[in-house]
Amino acid sequence: MTTPSPTADTGAELLPIATPARTRAALRTLIRPDRGLALTGIGILVAATAVGLLVQPLLGRIVDIVADGRPAGDLTLPVVLLVAVAVVQGLTTTLGLTRIARLGETVLARLRERFVERALNLPADRLERAGAGDLTARVTGDVARVAEAVRSALPEMARSVLAILLTLGALALLDVRFLLAALLAVPVQLLTARWYVRRALTLYADQRVANGAQQQQLLETIGGAVTVRGHRLEEQHTERSAGRSRKAVDLTMRSVNLVLGFYGRLHIAEYIGLAAVLIAGFWLVRDGAVSIGTATAAALYFHSLFGPVNAALVLLDDAQSAAAGLARLVGVTDLAEQPEPAAGKAVVGKATAGKTEAGKAEAGKAAPASVPRQRIASSEAAVTVHAVSHAYGPGRPVLHEVSLTLEPGEHVALVGTSGAGKSTLARIVAGVQEPTSGTVTAPAGAVSAAAGADEHPVVLVTQEVHVFTGTLAEDLRLARPDATDADLRTALATVHALEWAEALPDGLATVVGEGGHRLDPARAQQLALARLVLADPALAVLDEATAEAGSAGARVLERSAEAALAGRTALVVAHRLTQAVAADRVVVLEAGRVVESGPHDELRDADGPYAALWGAWSGSRAGAPHP
């Protein structure tokens, strides 16, 4: 289970946080494969701690020898035994902590892999509602908190708990009255722990949320710096950033004060316990019940508890912080593990050939869709959009009951002014955006044979294209891992990119992306279109996929896109109206509504909204085509 998604003061619907019970269950699942390593490590630490408990009795024995005035030679055996205890305890502690550390690193790696896998498969619209800052804070800060706890707190906590339990047992063996005296400190320690835990969990969770909101604001301000300056919103964004930073700092200072109060209460407990043990030792020695050496050993035992007790309680700080971070990570993994739709429903996902908000989807692999769509048994329509409306927030409608049908093999161009809702409708059809209302249906058996049973029938290519770091062949195979070199060359040839690809320094083996051979925007988009060809979807959605090439590469990319779409159903958000000319049908959106639909020639001559768009566009371009 996860708690409802909190809402930061950015207005974003943050990703959910797992409940404590669910977090513990997830932790058990992560540890289960390495139970043997855990048991072995704990067993060795138990042995190391037990050996270490021989130090206090040996020191007590030395005290008795000196107090009784016995020969100095009698000190030889206890001293030799002390040295042996130190050596054995050092070796066994090192071995035990090594195994516990290995366990922690293994579990941490498993957690990271699972989190990354789930995060990359989250629906894009869900990530957009949460904002990039929330996910970034979890990927960085929360993972770091958990990693720190695993590497330092887990081994120390295991050793401290064992030392406390075994030391209390050793006190009871000396004399049960020493144990009873030592336990006088426990109520203060328990009350301190309870006082701390009740405040820390909420405080650290709030602190993580505040840090996420702060990062989100910084991302929005820096990422949209040009827009901020253009609209003269510098002062507003500065105030928002300062306000969210102040909130994060205030929460940090509250956590510092909480820790200081925690330490102060622990010192009181130590004083009470040690005073009680010393008083008990005085009375027992006076009554002849124990020797001075035994009383000394009891006092040393309790004094030795200072370290592990304080460590265990202080580690609650790290544990609570790590628990808050782990709950946020588990919340993401649970969000991605959504149940299958009910009978009669199926999920139509996307395999994205260009860049999307979810990294794995960028790779051309199918990602879970957020929109349930009914699969109809017939093949009468490739896609049917029925009464779809969408709003990005209250009072911010983008689409108004849009209905649209794409016939098999039909190429439909979406046109309209900026803000008409074209990209939103395209994303809904592609399955990366969930509509506020309405349905999208797709035919059964729409998955192409080349896509395979595990692939989804929709590919979205956007204008924001990402070139992954690696060889050109590896970049292409993200869309179809089993593709041969011949398949890659065929896909490149289809989009008219084979010539420049083979002219690269190492051909398909040329390293591209960050730190590799730089591809200009037009070639990067051709690479995305080649991934589309390799994915071989039944339906392709292009969202201004040729917009970033500039005028020089526009015609080349339009030819590439036309070749990539051949033989498949396509919805194209037209950046240039030449794409509308080549389409089978043009759909005009205006203020989130379909206002016209028909062939280019018919709409151009109808003296309607499309004719106005065409006139404005063709009139501003020298030599624009006039079919």
XYZ file of C-alpha atoms in Angstrom, residues 58-315:
258
model
C 39.616 -10.520 32.975
C 40.108 -6.930 34.090
C 38.115 -7.711 37.231
C 40.421 -10.688 37.829
C 43.432 -8.377 37.611
C 41.783 -6.020 40.142
C 41.256 -8.938 42.573
C 44.874 -10.097 42.180
C 46.138 -6.618 42.989
C 43.645 -6.108 45.842
C 44.650 -9.429 47.429
C 48.348 -8.562 47.218
C 49.170 -11.687 45.189
C 52.498 -12.119 43.268
C 52.969 -10.209 40.013
C 53.380 -13.512 38.145
C 49.692 -14.206 38.689
C 48.936 -11.354 36.272
C 50.556 -13.180 33.332
C 47.610 -15.432 32.443
C 44.869 -12.762 32.445
C 47.088 -10.393 30.448
C 47.834 -13.087 27.830
C 44.142 -13.904 27.660
C 43.329 -10.207 27.155
C 45.694 -10.113 24.176
C 44.160 -13.297 22.753
C 40.639 -11.919 23.213
C 41.613 -8.715 21.387
C 43.059 -10.642 18.433
C 40.162 -13.083 18.121
C 37.564 -10.374 18.538
C 39.262 -8.175 15.930
C 39.396 -10.960 13.351
C 35.838 -12.200 13.872
C 34.408 -8.669 13.979
C 36.132 -7.832 10.701
C 34.813 -10.993 9.062
C 31.276 -10.469 10.379
C 31.113 -6.808 9.393
C 32.469 -7.672 5.951
C 29.645 -10.125 5.381
C 27.041 -7.682 6.680
C 28.482 -4.964 4.433
C 28.332 -7.328 1.465
C 24.724 -8.058 2.307
C 23.973 -4.334 2.483
C 25.631 -3.544 -0.840
C 23.832 -6.431 -2.545
C 20.457 -5.293 -1.219
C 21.240 -1.695 -2.161
C 22.134 -2.711 -5.723
C 18.914 -4.692 -5.983
C 16.924 -1.729 -4.688
C 18.552 0.638 -7.163
C 17.932 -1.685 -10.098
C 14.312 -2.196 -9.145
C 13.727 1.514 -8.591
C 15.316 2.520 -11.892
C 13.408 -0.168 -13.770
C 10.083 0.900 -12.251
C 10.759 4.634 -12.580
C 11.584 4.311 -16.260
C 8.250 2.587 -16.851
C 6.082 5.171 -15.126
C 3.469 6.812 -17.352
C 4.805 10.094 -18.682
C 1.728 12.052 -17.650
C 2.141 10.834 -14.064
C 5.700 12.116 -14.029
C 4.581 15.432 -15.450
C 1.961 15.844 -12.737
C 4.586 15.148 -10.081
C 7.236 17.329 -11.670
C 10.814 16.389 -12.451
C 12.040 17.677 -9.079
C 10.186 15.011 -7.079
C 11.646 12.112 -9.045
C 15.079 13.777 -9.108
C 15.039 14.145 -5.309
C 14.209 10.455 -4.945
C 16.835 9.322 -7.438
C 19.536 11.423 -5.763
C 18.811 12.349 -2.139
C 16.681 9.371 -1.104
C 18.903 6.780 -2.755
C 21.930 8.441 -1.130
C 20.252 8.323 2.302
C 19.469 4.645 1.963
C 22.967 3.926 0.640
C 24.568 5.725 3.572
C 22.426 3.799 6.028
C 23.270 0.483 4.383
C 27.002 1.153 4.349
C 27.397 2.571 7.834
C 24.276 2.252 9.948
C 23.385 -1.370 9.144
C 26.701 -2.964 10.253
C 26.962 -0.698 13.306
C 23.352 -1.311 14.295
C 23.790 -5.090 14.040
C 26.914 -5.005 16.211
C 25.391 -2.594 18.737
C 22.199 -4.611 19.267
C 24.176 -7.810 19.759
C 26.544 -6.082 22.213
C 23.610 -4.730 24.244
C 21.841 -8.067 24.529
C 24.936 -10.091 25.372
C 26.260 -7.487 27.823
C 22.983 -7.461 29.734
C 23.202 -11.246 29.882
C 26.756 -11.009 31.226
C 25.604 -8.575 33.944
C 22.983 -11.098 35.010
C 25.642 -13.817 35.231
C 27.756 -11.656 37.549
C 24.772 -10.912 39.780
C 21.164 -10.316 38.779
C 21.138 -7.226 41.004
C 23.655 -5.558 38.706
C 21.269 -6.179 35.821
C 18.334 -4.699 37.725
C 20.384 -1.599 38.547
C 21.419 -1.188 34.924
C 17.833 -1.498 33.758
C 16.926 1.703 35.620
C 18.287 3.560 32.598
C 15.999 1.707 30.174
C 12.757 3.670 30.840
C 14.520 6.956 30.101
C 16.069 5.493 26.959
C 12.782 4.051 25.734
C 10.939 7.291 26.373
C 13.707 9.127 24.542
C 13.490 6.763 21.588
C 9.702 7.046 21.490
C 9.851 10.834 21.745
C 12.344 10.942 18.900
C 10.720 8.438 16.541
C 7.272 10.030 16.798
C 8.718 13.333 15.633
C 11.477 12.193 13.301
C 9.537 10.120 10.772
C 7.118 12.919 9.885
C 9.837 15.553 10.017
C 12.174 13.684 7.681
C 9.346 12.873 5.278
C 8.382 16.567 5.188
C 12.022 17.445 4.665
C 12.264 15.136 1.637
C 9.091 16.650 0.158
C 10.410 20.180 0.737
C 13.706 19.306 -0.930
C 11.811 17.886 -3.900
C 9.713 21.056 -4.178
C 12.858 23.152 -3.990
C 14.521 21.158 -6.765
C 11.380 21.350 -8.883
C 11.280 25.124 -8.592
C 14.944 25.428 -9.504
C 14.461 23.124 -12.495
C 11.470 25.129 -13.698
C 13.263 28.447 -13.260
C 16.544 27.411 -14.854
C 14.977 25.286 -17.574
C 12.579 28.059 -18.546
C 15.027 30.918 -18.071
C 14.358 32.353 -21.530
C 10.595 32.343 -20.960
C 11.007 33.775 -17.452
C 13.071 36.669 -18.765
C 10.787 37.138 -21.749
C 7.723 37.578 -19.535
C 9.668 39.512 -16.873
C 8.900 36.942 -14.193
C 12.363 37.020 -12.603
C 11.134 38.530 -9.338
C 8.274 36.048 -8.954
C 10.504 33.043 -9.598
C 13.164 34.401 -7.253
C 10.570 34.796 -4.490
C 9.255 31.274 -5.066
C 12.755 29.795 -5.010
C 13.607 31.724 -1.847
C 10.358 30.665 -0.158
C 10.867 26.982 -0.893
C 14.512 27.213 0.137
C 13.477 28.833 3.437
C 11.029 26.013 4.068
C 13.728 23.403 3.417
C 16.153 25.228 5.749
C 13.505 25.560 8.491
C 12.841 21.839 8.388
C 16.574 21.127 8.504
C 16.969 23.305 11.604
C 14.024 21.548 13.249
C 15.785 18.228 12.654
C 18.995 19.601 14.215
C 17.119 20.711 17.344
C 15.445 17.321 17.498
C 18.814 15.542 17.455
C 20.232 17.841 20.159
C 17.274 17.095 22.434
C 17.735 13.405 21.707
C 21.389 13.422 22.834
C 20.599 15.392 25.982
C 18.060 12.803 27.144
C 20.515 9.967 26.454
C 23.124 11.523 28.742
C 20.579 11.610 31.582
C 19.914 7.884 31.088
C 23.638 7.108 31.196
C 24.068 8.960 34.483
C 21.128 7.171 36.119
C 22.296 3.721 35.012
C 25.956 4.089 35.954
C 25.121 5.604 39.334
C 22.757 2.690 40.061
C 25.377 0.057 39.140
C 28.070 1.731 41.263
C 25.746 1.973 44.256
C 24.735 -1.672 43.827
C 28.416 -2.673 43.621
C 29.217 -0.747 46.810
C 26.490 -2.494 48.798
C 27.271 -5.955 47.395
C 31.028 -5.650 48.113
C 30.325 -4.363 51.631
C 28.053 -7.339 52.286
C 30.634 -9.761 50.890
C 28.265 -10.914 48.122
C 30.786 -10.122 45.368
C 34.465 -9.231 45.126
C 35.878 -5.846 44.193
C 36.897 -7.318 40.841
C 33.342 -8.487 40.144
C 31.930 -5.061 41.003
C 34.582 -3.528 38.761
C 33.596 -5.888 35.920
C 29.915 -4.915 36.382
C 30.743 -1.207 36.220
C 32.905 -1.789 33.147
C 30.099 -3.800 31.519
C 27.637 -0.971 32.012
C 30.181 1.590 30.880
C 30.782 -0.500 27.764
C 27.054 -0.210 27.050
C 27.399 3.550 26.540
C 28.820 3.044 23.078
C 26.398 0.455 21.645
C 23.294 1.891 23.365
C 24.050 5.402 22.195
C 25.015 4.102 18.770
C 21.791 2.124 18.456
C 19.653 5.046 19.557
C 21.614 7.605 17.570
C 21.349 5.348 14.542
